[in-house]
Tab-separated table of C-alpha atoms and ligand atoms in Angstrom:
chain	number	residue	atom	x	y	z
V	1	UNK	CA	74.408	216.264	38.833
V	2	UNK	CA	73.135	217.827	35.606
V	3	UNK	CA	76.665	219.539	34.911
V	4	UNK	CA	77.913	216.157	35.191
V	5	UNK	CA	75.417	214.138	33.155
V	6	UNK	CA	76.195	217.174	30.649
V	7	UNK	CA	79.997	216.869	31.111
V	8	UNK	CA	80.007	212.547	29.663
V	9	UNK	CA	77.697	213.955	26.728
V	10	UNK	CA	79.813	216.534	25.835
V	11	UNK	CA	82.625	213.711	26.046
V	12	UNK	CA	80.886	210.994	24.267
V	13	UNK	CA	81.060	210.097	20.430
V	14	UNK	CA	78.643	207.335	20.792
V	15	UNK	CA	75.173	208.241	22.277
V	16	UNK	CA	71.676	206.379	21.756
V	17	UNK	CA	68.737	207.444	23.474
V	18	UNK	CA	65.873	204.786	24.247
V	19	UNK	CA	62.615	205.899	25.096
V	20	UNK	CA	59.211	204.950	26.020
V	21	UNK	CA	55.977	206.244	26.407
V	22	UNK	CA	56.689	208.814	29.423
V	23	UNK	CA	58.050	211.132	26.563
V	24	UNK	CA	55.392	211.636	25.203
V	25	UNK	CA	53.082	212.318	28.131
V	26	UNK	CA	53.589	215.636	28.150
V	27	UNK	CA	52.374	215.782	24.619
V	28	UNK	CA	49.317	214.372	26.225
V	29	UNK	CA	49.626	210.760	25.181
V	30	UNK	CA	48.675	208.560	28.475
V	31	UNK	CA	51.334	206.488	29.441
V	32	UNK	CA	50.311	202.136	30.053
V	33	UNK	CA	51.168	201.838	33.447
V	34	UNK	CA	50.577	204.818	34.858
V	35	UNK	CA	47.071	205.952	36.566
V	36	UNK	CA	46.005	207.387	33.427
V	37	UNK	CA	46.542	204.236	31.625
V	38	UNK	CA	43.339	203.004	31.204
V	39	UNK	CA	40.688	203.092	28.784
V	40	UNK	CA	37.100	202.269	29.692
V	41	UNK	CA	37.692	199.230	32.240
V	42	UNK	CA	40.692	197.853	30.393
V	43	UNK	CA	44.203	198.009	30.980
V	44	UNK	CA	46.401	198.117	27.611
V	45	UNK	CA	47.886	194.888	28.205
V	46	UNK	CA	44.328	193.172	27.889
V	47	UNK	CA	43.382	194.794	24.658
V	48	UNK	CA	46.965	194.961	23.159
V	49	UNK	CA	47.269	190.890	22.277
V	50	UNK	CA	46.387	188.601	19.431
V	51	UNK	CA	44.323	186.726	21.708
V	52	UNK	CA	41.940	189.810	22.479
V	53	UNK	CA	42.045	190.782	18.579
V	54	UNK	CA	41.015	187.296	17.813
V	55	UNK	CA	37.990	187.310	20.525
V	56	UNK	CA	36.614	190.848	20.218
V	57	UNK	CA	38.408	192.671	17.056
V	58	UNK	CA	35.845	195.808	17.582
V	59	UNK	CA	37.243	196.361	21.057
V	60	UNK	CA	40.246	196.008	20.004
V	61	UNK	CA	40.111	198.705	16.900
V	62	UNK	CA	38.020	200.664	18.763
V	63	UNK	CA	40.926	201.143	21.485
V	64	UNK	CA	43.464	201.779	19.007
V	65	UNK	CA	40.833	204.356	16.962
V	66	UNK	CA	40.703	206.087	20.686
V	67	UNK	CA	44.254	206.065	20.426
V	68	UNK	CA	45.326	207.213	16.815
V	69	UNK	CA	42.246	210.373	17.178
V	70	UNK	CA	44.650	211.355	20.753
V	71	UNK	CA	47.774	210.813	19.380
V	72	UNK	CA	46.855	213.024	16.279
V	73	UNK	CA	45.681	215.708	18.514
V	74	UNK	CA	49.453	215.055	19.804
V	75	UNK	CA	52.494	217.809	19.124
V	76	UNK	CA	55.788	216.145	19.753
V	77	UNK	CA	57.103	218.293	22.788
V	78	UNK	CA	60.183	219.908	24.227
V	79	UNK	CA	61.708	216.645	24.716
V	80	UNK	CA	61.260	215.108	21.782
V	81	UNK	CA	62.691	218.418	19.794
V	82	UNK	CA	65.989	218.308	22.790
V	83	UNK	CA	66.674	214.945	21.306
V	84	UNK	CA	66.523	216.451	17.685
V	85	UNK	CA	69.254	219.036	18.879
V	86	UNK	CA	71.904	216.391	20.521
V	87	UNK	CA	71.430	214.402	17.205
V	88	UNK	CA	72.152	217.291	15.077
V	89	UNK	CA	74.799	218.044	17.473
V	90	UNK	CA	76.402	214.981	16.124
V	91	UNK	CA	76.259	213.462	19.186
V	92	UNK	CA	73.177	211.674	19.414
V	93	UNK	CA	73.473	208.619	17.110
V	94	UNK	CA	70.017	207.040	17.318
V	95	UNK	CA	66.707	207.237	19.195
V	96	UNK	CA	65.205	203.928	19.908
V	97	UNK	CA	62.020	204.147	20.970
V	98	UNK	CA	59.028	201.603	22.284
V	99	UNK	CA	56.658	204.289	21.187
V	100	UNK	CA	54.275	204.084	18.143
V	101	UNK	CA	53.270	207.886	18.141
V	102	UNK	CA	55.691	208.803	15.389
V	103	UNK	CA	56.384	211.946	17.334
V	104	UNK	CA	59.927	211.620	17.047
V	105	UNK	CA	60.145	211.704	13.312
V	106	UNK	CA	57.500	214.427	13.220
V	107	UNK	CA	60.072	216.346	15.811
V	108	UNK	CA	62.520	215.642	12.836
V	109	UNK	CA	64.794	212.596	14.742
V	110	UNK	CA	66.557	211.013	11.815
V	111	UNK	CA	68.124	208.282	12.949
V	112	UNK	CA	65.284	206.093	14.415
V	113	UNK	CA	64.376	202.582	15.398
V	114	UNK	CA	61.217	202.040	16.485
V	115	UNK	CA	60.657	198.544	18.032
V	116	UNK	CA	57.336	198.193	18.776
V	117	UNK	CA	55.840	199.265	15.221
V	118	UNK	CA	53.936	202.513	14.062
V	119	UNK	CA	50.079	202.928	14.909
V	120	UNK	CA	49.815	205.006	12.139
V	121	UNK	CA	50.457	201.418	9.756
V	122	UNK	CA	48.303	199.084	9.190
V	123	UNK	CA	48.850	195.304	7.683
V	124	UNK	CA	46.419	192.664	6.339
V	125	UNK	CA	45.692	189.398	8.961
V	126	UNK	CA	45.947	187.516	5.651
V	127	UNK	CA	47.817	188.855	3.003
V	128	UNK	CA	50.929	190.862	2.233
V	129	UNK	CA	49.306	194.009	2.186
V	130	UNK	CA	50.770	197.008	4.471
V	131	UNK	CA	49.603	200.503	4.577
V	132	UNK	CA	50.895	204.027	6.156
V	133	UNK	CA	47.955	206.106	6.670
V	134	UNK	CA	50.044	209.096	6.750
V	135	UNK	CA	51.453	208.630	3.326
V	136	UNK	CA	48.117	207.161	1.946
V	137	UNK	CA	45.684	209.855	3.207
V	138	UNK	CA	43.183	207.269	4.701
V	139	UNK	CA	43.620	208.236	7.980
V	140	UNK	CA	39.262	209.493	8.338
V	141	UNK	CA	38.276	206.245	6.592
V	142	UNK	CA	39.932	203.710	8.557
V	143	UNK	CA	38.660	205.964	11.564
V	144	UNK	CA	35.204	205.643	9.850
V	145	UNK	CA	34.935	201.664	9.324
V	146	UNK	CA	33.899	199.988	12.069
V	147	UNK	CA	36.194	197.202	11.123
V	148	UNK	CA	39.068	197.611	9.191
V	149	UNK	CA	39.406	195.652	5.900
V	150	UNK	CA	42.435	195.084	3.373
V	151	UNK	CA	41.819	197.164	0.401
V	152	UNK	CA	42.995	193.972	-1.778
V	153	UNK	CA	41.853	191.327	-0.516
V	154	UNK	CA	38.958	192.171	2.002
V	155	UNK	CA	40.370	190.122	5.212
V	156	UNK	CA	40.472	192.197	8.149
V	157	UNK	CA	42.975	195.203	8.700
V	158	UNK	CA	45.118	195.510	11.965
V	159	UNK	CA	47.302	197.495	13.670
V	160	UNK	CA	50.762	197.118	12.625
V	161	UNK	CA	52.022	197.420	16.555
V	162	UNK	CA	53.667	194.718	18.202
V	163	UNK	CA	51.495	193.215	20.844
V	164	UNK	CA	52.371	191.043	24.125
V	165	UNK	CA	53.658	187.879	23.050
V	166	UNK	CA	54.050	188.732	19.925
V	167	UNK	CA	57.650	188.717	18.367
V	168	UNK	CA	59.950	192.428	17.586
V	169	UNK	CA	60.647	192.749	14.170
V	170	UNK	CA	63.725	191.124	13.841
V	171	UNK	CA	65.386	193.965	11.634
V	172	UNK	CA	64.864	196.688	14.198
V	173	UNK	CA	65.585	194.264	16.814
V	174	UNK	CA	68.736	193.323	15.628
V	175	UNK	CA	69.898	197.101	14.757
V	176	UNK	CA	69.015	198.429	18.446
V	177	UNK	CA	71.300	195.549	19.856
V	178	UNK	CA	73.961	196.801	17.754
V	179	UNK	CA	74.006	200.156	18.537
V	180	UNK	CA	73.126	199.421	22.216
V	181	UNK	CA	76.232	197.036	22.217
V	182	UNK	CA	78.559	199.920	20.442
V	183	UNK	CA	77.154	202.777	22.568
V	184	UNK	CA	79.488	204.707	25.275
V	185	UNK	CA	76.261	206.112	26.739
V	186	UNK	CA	72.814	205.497	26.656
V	187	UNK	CA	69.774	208.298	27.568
V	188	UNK	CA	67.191	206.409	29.117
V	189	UNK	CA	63.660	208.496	28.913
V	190	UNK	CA	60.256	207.693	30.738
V	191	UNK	CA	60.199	204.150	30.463
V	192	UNK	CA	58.893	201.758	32.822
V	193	UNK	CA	61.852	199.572	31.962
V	194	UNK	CA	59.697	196.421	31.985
V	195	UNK	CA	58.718	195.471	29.089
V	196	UNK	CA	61.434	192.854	27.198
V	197	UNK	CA	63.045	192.256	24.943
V	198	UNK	CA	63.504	196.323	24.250
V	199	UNK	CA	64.002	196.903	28.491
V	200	UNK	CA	67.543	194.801	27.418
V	201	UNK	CA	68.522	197.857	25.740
V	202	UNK	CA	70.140	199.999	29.169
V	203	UNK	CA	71.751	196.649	30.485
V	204	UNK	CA	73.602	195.859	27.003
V	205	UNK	CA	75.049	199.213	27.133
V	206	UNK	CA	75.596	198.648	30.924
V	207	UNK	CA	77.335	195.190	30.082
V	208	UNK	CA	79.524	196.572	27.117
V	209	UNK	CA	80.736	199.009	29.696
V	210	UNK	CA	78.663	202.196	28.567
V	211	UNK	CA	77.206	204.896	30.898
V	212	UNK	CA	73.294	204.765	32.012
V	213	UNK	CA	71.889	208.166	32.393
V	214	UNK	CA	68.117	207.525	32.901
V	215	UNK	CA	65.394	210.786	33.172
V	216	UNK	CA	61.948	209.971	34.711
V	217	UNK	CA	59.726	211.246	36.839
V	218	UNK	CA	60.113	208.368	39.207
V	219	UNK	CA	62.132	205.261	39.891
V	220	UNK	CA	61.836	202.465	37.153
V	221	UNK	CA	62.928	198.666	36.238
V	222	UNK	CA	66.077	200.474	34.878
V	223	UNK	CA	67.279	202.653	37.873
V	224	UNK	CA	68.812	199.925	39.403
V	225	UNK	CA	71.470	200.170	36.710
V	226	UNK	CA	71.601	204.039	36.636
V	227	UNK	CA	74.807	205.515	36.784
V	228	UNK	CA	72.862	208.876	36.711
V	229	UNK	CA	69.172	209.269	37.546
V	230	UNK	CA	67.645	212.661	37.037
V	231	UNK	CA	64.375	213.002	38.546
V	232	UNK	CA	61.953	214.976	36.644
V	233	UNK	CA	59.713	215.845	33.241
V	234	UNK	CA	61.438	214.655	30.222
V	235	UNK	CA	59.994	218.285	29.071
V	236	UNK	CA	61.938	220.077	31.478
V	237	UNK	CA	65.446	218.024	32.163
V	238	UNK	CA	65.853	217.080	28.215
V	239	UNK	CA	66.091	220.581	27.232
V	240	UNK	CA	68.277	221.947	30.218
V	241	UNK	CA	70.753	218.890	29.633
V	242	UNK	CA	70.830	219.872	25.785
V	243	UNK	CA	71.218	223.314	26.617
V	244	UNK	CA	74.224	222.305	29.332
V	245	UNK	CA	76.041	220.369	26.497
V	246	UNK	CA	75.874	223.286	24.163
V	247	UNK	CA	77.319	225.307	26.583
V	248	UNK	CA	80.566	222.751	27.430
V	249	UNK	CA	81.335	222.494	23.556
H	301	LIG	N1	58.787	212.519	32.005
H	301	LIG	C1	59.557	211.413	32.226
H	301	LIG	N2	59.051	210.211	32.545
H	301	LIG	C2	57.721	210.122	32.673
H	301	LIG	C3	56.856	211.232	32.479
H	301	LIG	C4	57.454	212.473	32.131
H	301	LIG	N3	56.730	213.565	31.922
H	301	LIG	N4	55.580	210.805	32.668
H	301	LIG	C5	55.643	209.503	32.970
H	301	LIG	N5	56.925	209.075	32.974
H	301	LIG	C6	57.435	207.719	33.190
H	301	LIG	C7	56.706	206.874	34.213
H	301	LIG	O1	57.222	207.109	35.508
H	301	LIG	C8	56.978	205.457	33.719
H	301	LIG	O2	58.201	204.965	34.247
H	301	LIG	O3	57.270	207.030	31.967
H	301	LIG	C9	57.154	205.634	32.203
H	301	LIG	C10	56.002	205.089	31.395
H	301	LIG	O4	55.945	203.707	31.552
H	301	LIG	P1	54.913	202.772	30.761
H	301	LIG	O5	53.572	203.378	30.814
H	301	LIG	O6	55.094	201.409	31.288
H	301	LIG	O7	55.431	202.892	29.243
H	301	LIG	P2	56.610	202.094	28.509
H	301	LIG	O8	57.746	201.833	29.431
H	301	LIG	O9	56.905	202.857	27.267
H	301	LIG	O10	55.911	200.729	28.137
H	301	LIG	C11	56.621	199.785	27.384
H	301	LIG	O11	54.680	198.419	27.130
H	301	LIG	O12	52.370	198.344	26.723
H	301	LIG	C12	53.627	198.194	26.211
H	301	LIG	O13	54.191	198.190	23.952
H	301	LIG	C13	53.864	199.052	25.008
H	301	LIG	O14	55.854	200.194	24.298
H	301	LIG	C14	55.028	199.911	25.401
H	301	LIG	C15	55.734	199.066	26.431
């Protein structure tokens, strides 16, 4: 099966990879929905709404301070740096991912979309304001404050991360369906493939007649759509694919 997957790579012009939070496990990020996907008593999907920000904003920051302190601790893995290779290989025309790690641009991925925001930004409730922490060094002081507050105008800081019910941005959005639409193949990696609108992804490329080749570690909301489903660690299958593709060109 791998030969094969590696054969339509080799063959395809037109490749976008869409990934989620399996991808990163092996960096040591926990996935949501898997058994390590809870922190304290909550499940992410009870801390990770405007509702819960708006009742409890300390819980809320002090999940996402839990999170940024792991994900810093966090190497992007071999994975993430396979990716790198197909893009350079100039077949891999964009990663879209539903992570907010940053791990693929810190692997060096150039061309990516990330839907579901970047926990390393921040942005005002109330005013315009927007930060990268990476960029602005304050990465140890936001860490530090117990809440969060806008350096301008002293309302409180959030995470700039979409939450459930909450909207995609609309740019990124837009830009993912357009690739997904114009894509011969699509790399699905270690998503759960239930989260929408970015699970739409695999079935636009499905729909405009493109190839599904999903790698997870088990069965997901996408593999009923798989044209190719390799079983396994994103770590280990990424990297032998890559290495397969090299070989064929
Ligand atoms: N290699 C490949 N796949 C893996 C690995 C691994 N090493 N480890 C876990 N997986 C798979 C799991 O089997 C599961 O299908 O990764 C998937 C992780 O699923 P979720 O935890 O649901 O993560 P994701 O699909 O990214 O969640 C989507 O939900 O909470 C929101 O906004 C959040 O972006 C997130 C969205």
């Amino acid at each position: 099966m791998m030969a094969e997957v590696a054969r339509v790579l080799a063959s395809s012009k037109n490749v976008i990879a869409f990934t989620g939070a399996g991808i990163s496990a092996e960096s040591g990020i926990p996935t949501f929905r898997g058994k390590d996907g809870l922190w304290k008593k909550y499940r992410p999907e009870e801390l990770a709404t405007p509702e819960a920000f708006e009742r409890n904003p300390k819980l809320v920051w002090d999940f996402y301070k839990w999170r940024i302190k792991k994900i810093l601790k966090a190497k992007p893995n071999p994975a993430h740096y396979a990716l790198v290779e197909l893009e350079k290989m100039g077949i891999l025309k964009a990663v879209i991912t539903q992570n907010v790690d940053d791990l693929h641009r810190e692997a060096g991925t150039k061309n990516l979309i990330e839907l579901h925001g970047n926990i390393f930004r921040v942005r005002c409730t109330s005013c315009e304001f927007r930060e990268h922490l990476k960029e602005s060094g304050r990465i140890d002081e936001i860490l530090s404050e117990d809440l969060p507050k806008c350096p301008k105008c002293g309302s409180l800081l959030r995470p700039d991360v979409v939450w459930f019910g909450e909207p995609l941005p609309s740019k990124e959005l837009n830009e993912a369906f357009k690739l997904a639409k114009e894509a011969d193949v699509v790399i699905v990696v270690g998503t759960s493939g239930l989260v929408y609108p970015a699970a739409y992804i695999p079935y636009i490329v499905k729909d405009s007649g493109g190839v599904v080749i999903e790698i997870n570690v088990q069965k997901s909301g996408i593999t009923p759509i798989a044209d190719f489903f390799l079983r396994g660690k994103a770590g280990e299958i990424l990297p032998k694919l890559v290495q397969e593709v090299r070989r064929i060109l």
